[in-house]
Coordinates of C-alpha atoms and ligand atoms in Angstrom, one line a residue:
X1 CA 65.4 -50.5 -1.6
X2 CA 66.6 -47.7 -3.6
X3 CA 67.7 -48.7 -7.1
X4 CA 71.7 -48.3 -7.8
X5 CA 72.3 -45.6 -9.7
X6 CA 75.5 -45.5 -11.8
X7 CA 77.0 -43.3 -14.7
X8 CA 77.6 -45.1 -18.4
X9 CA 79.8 -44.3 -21.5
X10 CA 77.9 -45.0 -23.7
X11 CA 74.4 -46.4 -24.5
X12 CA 74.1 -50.1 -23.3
X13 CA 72.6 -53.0 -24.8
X14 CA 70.5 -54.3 -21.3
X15 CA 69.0 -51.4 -20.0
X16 CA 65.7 -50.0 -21.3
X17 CA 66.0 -46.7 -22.9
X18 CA 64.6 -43.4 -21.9
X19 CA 65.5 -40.5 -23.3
X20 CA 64.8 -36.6 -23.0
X21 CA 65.3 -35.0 -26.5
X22 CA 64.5 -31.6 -28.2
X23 CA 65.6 -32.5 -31.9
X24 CA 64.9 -35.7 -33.4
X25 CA 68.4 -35.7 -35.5
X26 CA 69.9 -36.4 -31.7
X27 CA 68.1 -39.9 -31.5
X28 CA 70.2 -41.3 -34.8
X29 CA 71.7 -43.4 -32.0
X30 CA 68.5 -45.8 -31.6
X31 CA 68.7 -46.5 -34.9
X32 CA 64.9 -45.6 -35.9
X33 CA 63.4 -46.7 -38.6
X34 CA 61.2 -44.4 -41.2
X35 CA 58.1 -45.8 -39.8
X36 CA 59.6 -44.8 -35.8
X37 CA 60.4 -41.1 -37.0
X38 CA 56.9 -40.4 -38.6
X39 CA 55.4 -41.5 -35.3
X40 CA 57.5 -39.4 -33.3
X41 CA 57.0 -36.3 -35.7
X42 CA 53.6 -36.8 -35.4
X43 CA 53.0 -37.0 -31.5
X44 CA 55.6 -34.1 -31.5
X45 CA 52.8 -31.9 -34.1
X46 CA 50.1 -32.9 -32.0
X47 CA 51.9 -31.3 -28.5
X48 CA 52.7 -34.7 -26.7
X49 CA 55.6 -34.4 -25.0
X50 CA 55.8 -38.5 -23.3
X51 CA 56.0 -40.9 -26.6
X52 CA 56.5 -44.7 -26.3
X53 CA 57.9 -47.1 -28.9
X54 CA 56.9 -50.5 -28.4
X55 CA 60.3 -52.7 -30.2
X56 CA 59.3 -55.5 -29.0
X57 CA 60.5 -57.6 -26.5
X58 CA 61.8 -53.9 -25.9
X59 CA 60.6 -50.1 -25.3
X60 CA 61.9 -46.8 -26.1
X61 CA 60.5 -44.2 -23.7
X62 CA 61.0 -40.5 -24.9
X63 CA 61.0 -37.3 -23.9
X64 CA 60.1 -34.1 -26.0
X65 CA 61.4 -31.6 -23.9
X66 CA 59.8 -28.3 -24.1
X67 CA 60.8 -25.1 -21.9
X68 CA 58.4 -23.6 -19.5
X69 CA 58.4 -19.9 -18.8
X70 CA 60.8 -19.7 -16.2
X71 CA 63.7 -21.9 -15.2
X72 CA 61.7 -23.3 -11.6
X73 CA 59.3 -23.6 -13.9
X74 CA 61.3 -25.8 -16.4
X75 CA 63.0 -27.9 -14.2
X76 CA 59.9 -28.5 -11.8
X77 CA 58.1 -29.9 -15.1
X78 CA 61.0 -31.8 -16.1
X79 CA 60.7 -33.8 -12.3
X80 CA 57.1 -34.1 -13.1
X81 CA 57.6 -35.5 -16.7
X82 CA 60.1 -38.5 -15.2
X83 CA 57.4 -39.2 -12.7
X84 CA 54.7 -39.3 -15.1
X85 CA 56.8 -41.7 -17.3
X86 CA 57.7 -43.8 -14.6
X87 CA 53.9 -44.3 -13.5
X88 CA 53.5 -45.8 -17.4
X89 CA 56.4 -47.9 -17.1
X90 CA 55.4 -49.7 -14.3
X91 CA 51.7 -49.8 -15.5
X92 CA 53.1 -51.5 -19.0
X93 CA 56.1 -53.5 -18.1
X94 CA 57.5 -55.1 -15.1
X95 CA 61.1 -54.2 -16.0
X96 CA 64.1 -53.2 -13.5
X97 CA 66.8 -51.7 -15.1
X98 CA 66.6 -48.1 -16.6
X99 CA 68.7 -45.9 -18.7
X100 CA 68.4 -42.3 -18.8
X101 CA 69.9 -40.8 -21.3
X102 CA 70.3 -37.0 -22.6
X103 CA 70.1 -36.2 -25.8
X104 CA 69.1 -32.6 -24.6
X105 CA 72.7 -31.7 -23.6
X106 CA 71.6 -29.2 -20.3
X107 CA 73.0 -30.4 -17.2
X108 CA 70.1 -28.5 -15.1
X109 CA 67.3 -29.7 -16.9
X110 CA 68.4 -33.5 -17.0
X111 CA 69.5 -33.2 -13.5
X112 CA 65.9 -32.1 -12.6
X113 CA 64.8 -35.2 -14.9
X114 CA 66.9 -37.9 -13.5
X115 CA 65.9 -36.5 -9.7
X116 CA 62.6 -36.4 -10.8
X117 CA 62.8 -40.0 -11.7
X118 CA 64.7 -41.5 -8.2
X119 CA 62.4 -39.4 -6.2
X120 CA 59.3 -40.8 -7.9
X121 CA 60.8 -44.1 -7.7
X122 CA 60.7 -44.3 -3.5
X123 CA 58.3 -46.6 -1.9
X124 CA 57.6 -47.3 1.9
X125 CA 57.3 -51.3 1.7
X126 CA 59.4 -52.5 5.5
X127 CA 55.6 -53.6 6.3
X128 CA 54.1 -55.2 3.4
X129 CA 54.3 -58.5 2.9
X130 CA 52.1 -59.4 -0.3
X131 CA 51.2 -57.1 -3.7
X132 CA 54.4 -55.0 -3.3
X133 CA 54.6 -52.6 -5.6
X134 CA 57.6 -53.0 -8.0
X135 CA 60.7 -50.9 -7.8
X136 CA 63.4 -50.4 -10.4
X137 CA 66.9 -52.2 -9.3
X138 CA 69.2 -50.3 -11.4
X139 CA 69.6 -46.7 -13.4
X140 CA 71.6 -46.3 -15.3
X141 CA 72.9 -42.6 -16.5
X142 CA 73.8 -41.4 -20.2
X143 CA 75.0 -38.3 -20.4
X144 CA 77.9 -35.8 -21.5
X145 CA 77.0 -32.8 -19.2
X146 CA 76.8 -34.3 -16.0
X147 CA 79.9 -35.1 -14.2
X148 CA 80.5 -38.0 -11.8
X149 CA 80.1 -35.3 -8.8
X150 CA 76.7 -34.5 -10.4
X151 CA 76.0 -38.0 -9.8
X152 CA 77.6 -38.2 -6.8
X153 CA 75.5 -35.1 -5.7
X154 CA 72.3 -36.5 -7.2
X155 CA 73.1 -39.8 -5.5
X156 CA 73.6 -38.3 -2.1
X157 CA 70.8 -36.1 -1.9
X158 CA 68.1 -38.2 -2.9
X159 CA 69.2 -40.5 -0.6
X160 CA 68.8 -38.0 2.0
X161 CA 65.5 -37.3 0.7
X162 CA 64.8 -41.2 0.9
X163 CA 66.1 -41.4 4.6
X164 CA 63.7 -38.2 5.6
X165 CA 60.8 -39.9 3.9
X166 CA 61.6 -43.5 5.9
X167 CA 61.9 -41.9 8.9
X168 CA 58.6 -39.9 9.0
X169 CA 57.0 -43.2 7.1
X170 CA 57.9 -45.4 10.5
X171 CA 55.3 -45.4 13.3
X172 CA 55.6 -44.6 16.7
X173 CA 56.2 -48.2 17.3
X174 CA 59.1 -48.8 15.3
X175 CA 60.9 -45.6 15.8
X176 CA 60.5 -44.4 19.6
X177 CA 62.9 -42.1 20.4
X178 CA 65.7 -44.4 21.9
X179 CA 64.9 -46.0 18.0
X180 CA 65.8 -42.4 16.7
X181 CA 68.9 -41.7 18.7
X182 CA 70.5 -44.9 17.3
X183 CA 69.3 -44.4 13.6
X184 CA 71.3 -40.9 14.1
X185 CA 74.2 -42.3 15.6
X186 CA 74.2 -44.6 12.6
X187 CA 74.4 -42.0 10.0
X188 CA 76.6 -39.6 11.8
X189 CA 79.2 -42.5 12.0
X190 CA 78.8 -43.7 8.3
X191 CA 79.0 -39.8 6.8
X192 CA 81.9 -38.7 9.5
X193 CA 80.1 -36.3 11.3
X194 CA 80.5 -35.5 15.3
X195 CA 77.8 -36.8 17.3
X196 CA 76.9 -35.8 20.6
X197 CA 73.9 -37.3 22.3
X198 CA 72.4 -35.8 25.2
X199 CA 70.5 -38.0 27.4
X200 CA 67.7 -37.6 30.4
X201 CA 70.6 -37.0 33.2
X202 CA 72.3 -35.0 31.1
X203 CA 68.9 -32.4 30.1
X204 CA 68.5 -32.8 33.9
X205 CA 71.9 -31.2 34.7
X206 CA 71.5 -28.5 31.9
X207 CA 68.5 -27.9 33.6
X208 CA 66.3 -28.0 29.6
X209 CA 63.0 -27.7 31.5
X210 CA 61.4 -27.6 28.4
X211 CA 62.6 -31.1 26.7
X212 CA 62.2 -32.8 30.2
X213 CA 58.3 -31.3 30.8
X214 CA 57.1 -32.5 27.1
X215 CA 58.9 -35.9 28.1
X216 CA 57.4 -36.6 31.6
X217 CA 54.3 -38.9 30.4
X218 CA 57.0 -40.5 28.4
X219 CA 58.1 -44.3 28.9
X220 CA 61.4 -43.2 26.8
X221 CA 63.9 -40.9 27.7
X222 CA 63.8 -38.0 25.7
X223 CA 67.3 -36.8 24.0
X224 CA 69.1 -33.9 22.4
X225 CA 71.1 -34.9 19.6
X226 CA 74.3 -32.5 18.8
X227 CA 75.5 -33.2 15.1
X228 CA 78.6 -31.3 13.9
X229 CA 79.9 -31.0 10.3
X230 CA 83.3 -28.8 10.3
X231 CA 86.1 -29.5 8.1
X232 CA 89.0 -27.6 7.6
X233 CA 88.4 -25.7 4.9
X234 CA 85.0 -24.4 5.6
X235 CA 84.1 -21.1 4.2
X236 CA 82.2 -19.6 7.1
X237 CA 83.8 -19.2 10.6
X238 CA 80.5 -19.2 12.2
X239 CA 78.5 -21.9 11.8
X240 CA 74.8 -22.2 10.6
X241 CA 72.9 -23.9 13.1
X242 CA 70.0 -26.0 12.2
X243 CA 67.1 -27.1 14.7
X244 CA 64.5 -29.7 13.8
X245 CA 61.7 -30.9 16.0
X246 CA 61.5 -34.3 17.0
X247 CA 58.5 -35.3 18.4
X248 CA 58.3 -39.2 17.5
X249 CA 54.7 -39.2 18.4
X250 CA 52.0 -36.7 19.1
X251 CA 49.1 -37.9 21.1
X252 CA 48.5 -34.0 22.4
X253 CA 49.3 -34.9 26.1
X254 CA 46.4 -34.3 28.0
X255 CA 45.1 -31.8 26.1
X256 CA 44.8 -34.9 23.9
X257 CA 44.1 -34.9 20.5
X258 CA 40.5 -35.8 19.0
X259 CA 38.8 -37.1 16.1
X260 CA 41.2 -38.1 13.4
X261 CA 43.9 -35.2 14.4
X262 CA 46.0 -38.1 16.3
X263 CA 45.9 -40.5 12.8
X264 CA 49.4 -38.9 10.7
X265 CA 51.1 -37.5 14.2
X266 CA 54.3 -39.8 13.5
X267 CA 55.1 -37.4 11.6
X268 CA 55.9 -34.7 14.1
X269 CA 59.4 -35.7 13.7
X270 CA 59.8 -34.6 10.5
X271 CA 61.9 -31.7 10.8
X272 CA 64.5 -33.4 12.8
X273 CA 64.5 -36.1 9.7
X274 CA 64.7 -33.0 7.6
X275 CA 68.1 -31.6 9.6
X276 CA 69.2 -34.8 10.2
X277 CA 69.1 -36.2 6.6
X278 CA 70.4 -32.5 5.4
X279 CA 73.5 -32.8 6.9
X280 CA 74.0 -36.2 6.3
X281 CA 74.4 -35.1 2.7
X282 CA 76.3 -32.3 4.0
X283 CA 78.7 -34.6 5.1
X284 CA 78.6 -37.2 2.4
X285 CA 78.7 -34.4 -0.4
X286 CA 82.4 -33.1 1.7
X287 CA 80.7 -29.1 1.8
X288 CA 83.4 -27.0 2.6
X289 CA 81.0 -25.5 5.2
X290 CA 80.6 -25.4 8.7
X291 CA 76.9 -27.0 9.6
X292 CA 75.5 -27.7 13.1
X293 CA 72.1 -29.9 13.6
X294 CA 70.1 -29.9 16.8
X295 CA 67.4 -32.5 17.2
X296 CA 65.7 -32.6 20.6
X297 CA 63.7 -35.6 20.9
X298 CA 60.6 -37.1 22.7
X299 CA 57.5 -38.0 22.4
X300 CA 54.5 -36.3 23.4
X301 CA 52.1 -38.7 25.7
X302 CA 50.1 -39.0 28.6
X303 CA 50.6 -40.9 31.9
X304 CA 50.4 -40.4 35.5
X305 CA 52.9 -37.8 35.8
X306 CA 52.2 -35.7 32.2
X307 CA 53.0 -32.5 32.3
X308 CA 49.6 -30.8 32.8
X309 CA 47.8 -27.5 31.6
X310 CA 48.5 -24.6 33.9
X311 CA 51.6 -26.0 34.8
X312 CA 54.7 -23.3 34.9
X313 CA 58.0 -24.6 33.4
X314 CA 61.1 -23.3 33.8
X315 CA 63.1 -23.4 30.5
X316 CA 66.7 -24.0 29.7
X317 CA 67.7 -20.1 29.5
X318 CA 65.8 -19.4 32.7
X319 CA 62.3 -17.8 30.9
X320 CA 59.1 -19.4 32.7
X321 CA 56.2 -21.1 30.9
X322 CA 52.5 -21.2 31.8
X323 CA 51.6 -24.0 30.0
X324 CA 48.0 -23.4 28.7
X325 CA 47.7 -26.1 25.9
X326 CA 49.8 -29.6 26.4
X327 CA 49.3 -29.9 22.4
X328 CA 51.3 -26.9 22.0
X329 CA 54.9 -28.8 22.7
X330 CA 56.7 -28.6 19.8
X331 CA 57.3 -24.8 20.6
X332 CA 58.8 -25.6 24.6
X333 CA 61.6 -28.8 23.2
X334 CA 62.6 -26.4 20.3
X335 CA 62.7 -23.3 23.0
X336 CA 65.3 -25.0 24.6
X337 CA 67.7 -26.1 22.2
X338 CA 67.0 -22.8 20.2
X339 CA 68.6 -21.1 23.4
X340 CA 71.3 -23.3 23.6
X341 CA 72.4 -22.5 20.1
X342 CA 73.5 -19.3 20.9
X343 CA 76.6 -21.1 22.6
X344 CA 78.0 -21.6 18.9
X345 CA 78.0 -18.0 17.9
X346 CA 75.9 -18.8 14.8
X347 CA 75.8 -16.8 11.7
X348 CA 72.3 -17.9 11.0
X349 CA 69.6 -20.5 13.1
X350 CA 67.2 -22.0 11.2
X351 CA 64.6 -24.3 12.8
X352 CA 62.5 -26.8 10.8
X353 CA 59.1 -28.0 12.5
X354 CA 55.7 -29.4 11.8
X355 CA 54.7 -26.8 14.6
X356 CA 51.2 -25.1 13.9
X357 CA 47.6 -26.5 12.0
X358 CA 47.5 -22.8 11.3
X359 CA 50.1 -23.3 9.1
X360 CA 48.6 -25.8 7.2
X361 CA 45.3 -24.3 7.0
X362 CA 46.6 -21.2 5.7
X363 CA 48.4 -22.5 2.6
X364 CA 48.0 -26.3 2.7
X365 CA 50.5 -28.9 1.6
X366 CA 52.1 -26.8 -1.3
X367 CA 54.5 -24.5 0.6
X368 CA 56.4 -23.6 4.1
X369 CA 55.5 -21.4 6.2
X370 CA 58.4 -18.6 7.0
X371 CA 59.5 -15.8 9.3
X372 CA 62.7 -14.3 10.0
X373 CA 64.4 -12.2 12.6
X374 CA 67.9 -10.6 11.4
X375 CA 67.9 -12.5 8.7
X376 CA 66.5 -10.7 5.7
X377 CA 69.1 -11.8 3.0
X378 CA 68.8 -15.3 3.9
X379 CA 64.9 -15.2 3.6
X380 CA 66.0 -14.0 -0.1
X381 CA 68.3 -16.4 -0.8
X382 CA 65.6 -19.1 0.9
X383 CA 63.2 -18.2 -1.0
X384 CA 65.6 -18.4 -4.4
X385 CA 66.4 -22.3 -3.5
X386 CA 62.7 -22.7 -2.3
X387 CA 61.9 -21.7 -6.1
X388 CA 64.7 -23.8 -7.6
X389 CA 64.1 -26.9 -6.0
X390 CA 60.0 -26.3 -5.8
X391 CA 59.8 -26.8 -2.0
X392 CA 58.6 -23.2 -2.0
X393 CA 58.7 -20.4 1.3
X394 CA 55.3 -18.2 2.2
X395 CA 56.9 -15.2 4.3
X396 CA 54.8 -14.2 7.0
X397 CA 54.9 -10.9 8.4
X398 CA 56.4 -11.3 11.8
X399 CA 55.5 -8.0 13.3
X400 CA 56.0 -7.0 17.1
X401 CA 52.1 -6.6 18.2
X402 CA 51.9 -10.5 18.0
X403 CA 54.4 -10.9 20.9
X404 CA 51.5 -9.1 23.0
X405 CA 49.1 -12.1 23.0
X406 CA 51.8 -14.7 24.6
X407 CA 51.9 -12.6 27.7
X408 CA 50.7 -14.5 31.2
X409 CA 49.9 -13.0 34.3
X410 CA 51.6 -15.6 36.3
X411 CA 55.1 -16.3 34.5
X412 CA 57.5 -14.7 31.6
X413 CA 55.2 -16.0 28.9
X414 CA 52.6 -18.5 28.1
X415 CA 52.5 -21.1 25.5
X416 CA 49.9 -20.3 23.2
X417 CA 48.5 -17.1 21.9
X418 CA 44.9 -16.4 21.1
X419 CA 42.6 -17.4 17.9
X420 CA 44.7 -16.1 15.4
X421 CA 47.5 -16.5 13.3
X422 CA 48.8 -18.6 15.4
X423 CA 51.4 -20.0 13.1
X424 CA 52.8 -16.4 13.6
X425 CA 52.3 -16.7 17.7
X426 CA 53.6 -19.9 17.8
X427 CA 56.7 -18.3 15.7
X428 CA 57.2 -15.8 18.1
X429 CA 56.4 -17.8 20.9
X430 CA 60.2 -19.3 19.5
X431 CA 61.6 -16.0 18.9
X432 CA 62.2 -15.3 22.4
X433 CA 64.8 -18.1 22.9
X434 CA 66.7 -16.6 20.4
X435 CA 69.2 -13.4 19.7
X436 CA 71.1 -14.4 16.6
X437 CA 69.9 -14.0 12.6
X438 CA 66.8 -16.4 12.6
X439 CA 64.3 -18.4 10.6
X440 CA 61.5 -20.6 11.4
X441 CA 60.1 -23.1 8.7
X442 CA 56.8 -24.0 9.4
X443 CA 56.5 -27.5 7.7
X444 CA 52.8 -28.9 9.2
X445 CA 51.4 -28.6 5.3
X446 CA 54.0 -30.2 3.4
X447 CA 55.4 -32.5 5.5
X448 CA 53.1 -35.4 5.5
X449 CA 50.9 -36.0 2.0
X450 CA 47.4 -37.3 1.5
X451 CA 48.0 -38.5 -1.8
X452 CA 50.8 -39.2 -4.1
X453 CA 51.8 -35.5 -5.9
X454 CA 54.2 -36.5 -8.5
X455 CA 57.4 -37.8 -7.2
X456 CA 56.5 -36.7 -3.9
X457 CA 55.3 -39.9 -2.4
X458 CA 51.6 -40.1 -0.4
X459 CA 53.2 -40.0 3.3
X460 CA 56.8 -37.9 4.4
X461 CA 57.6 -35.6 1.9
X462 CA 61.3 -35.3 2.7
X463 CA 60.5 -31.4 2.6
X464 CA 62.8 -29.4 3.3
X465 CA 65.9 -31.9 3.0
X466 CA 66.3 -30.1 -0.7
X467 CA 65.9 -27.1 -0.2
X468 CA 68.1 -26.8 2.9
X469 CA 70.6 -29.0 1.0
X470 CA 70.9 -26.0 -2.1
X471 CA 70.7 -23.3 0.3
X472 CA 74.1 -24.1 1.8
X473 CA 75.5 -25.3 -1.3
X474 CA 74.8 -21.7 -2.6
X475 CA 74.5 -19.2 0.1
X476 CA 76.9 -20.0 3.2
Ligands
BES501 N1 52.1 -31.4 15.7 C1 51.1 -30.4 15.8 C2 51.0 -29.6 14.6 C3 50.6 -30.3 13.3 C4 49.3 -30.2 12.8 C5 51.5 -30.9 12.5 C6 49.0 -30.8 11.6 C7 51.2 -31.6 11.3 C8 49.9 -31.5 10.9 C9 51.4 -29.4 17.0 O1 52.1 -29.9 18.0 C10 50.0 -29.1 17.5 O2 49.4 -30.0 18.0 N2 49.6 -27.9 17.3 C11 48.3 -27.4 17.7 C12 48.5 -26.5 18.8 C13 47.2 -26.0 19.4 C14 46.3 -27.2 19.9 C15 47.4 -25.2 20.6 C16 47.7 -26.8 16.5 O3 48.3 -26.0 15.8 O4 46.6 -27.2 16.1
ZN502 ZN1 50.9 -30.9 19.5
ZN503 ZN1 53.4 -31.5 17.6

């Protein structure tokens, strides 16, 4: 459960303090005594920044803030200090209810503090049932410079970051795709948004070659979910389109997976948790801008009638396939419901997927893997958010001489290029299907941790909810 999080007038009485500070005149409120200040002076000379009064049957739990050399910088230390604080909390005391309060007086560094803190504060428990680790029920918020639409906003969006996270956290078993399709009816009904789903007849009649080939050693019927946020007063006339790949489960096909490359694939979903839960806070946040999600849908298995290497498919927009690698199937469901974005006119498409091992290998978990077509200001303005939130953007170069290795000798193109780069290839490989401004995310590092990193949580990241989240806020 995530803990309620509410906005306070003053300082109360029942909630355990925790404070970020710069001067120690601001904490006259807590009413320290001589003994309390010398401590504090002291830890401050000797450069700790996390101090912890013990008033017993009480705590207070301070922050010395200190600013970093740049303002990503600053605020990305600021999430980490609220993590690291909450780790000693719960290691000390057993208690649920949490104020924060600011006696810093900076809206963007306590924001970054308090988000820090909710993020850290998420835990995957729908399967345990002994030794759950404790969460807290209630924080509260103290604090002159944020507004109740901050909170609002901070509210919304780490809830978005908690439903991306869930639903890259559930396994194959308890979100197939049918599972899926109703989890985004769900949230498109409680935000307001349009939902249109697309179902097997449907692909059939639309002829998506691609979405039905992955899907044919499916038992489920794969989907193509059409989510639209438009109000009135939207600032942009075209819409930005947003594509995230949802396959619920990635066994390889029969190119099948060996070793332990098969153990985190429920996690192949995670950019359409990404686009899903983005504009869900879209929506829920009322953005005066026009947003589009796509989310085609399957899962990648083998049976009987699996589509097969060598197999030629013929794809929504008409381009044929040779299929050399079954494994390489996040590429042929995005193809198709890139190409069907172009029926919106978009300003910009930008497709979120946990496509490539390349991508991983080439910068691990602590980035995203980028390249854009048409869209060089928005890689700027990417990259910008990707700083301020810290879910950072590597640019690749996307250069036309890696188009040459996707050519077959039997259809338009083949599915996989040769040895290398083939984050790049596989980029490309998506490329074709489109014809308006374009960017691909890459996610296969960052999308699925080993370990905890801070308040990003060992499993689904929630990467990129936030950084798609600022980026419209800002930019369209
Ligand atoms: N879902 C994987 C990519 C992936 C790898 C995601 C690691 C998250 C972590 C993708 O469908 C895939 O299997 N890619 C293969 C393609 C290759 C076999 C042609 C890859 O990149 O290894
Ligand atoms: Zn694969
Ligand atoms: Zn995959």
């Amino acid at each position: 459960m995530k803990a309620i999080i509410s906005k306070k007038q003053k300082i109360q009485q029942n909630y355990t303090p925790l404070v970020l500070f710069k001067n120690i005149d601001a904490l006259n409120e807590f009413g320290l005594i001589k003994s309390e200040i010398q401590y504090i002076k002291q830890k401050i000379k000797d450069n700790k920044q996390q101090i912890i009064l013990n008033r017993y049957p009480d705590f207070l739990f301070l922050y010395h803030y200190k600013k970093a050399k740049t303002k990503p910088e600053d605020l990305e230390k600021l999430r980490k200090a609220a993590s690291s604080i909450l780790k000693s909390i719960s290691e000390e005391t057993s208690l649920k209810k949490l104020q924060l309060v600011d006696c810093l007086h900076d809206k963007e560094c306590f924001y970054a503090f308090a988000e820090g803190l909710v993020l850290s504060d998420y835990q995957f428990t729908q399967f345990k049932t002994k030794n759950k680790k404790e969460q807290l029920q209630e924080i509260a918020i103290y604090s002159r410079k944020l507004k109740p639409a901050d909170i609002s906003k901070l509210k919304d969006i780490t809830e978005a970051v908690y439903l991306s996270r869930d639903l890259v956290n559930l396994p194959v078993s308890a979100l197939p795709t049918p599972a899926l399709e109703k989890i985004i009816i769900e949230k498109a009904k409680e935000s307001g948004l349009k939902v249109e789903i697309f179902g097997k007849k449907k692909l059939e009649s639309l002829k998506m070659g691609g979405i039905l080939a992955v899907n044919q050693g499916s038992i489920d019927p794969p989907f193509l979910a059409c989510l639209e946020w438009k109000p009135k007063n939207a600032t942009n006339k075209k819409p930005l389109v947003l594509v995230g790949k949802g396959i619920v489960y990635d066994t390889g096909g029969l190119n099948i997976k060996t070793g332990s490359s098969m153990e985190d694939m429920k996690c192949d979903m995670a950019g359409a948790a990404a686009v899903l839960a983005t504009i869900y806070a879209v929506a829920k946040l009322q953005l005066n801008k026009y947003v589009i999600a796509l989310i085609p849908a399957t899962d990648n298995r083998l049976n009987g009638n699996a589509y097969a290497s060598g197999d030629i498919v013929k794809m929504f927009d008409g381009t044929t396939v040779e299929i050399i690698n079954t494994d390489a199937e996040g590429r042929i469901i995005l193809a198709d419901a890139l190409a069907y974005a172009k029926k919106y006119d978009p300003a910009l498409v930008i497709d979120v997927a946990t496509l490539t091992g390349s991508a991983q290998r080439a910068i691990g978990s602590h980035g995203i893997v980028a390249m854009e077509e048409k869209a060089k200001t928005a890689m700027k303005n990417l990259k910008i958010s990707g700083d301020y939130v810290y879910e950072r953007i590597a640019e690749f170069p996307f250069w036309s001489e890696y188009e040459e290795s996707l050519k077959s000798d039997i259809a338009d193109i083949k599915n996989l290029g040769g040895n290398e780069a083939g984050m790049i290839t596989a980029g490309k490989f998506l490329a074709k299907f489109t014809d308006y401004p374009y960017i691909h995310l890459d996610i296969a590092g960052p999308a699925f941790l080993s370990k905890n990193d801070s308040y990003r949580k060992k499993g689904g990241s929630g990467i990129p909810t936030r950084l798609l989240i600022d980026f419209i806020e800002k930019n369209i």
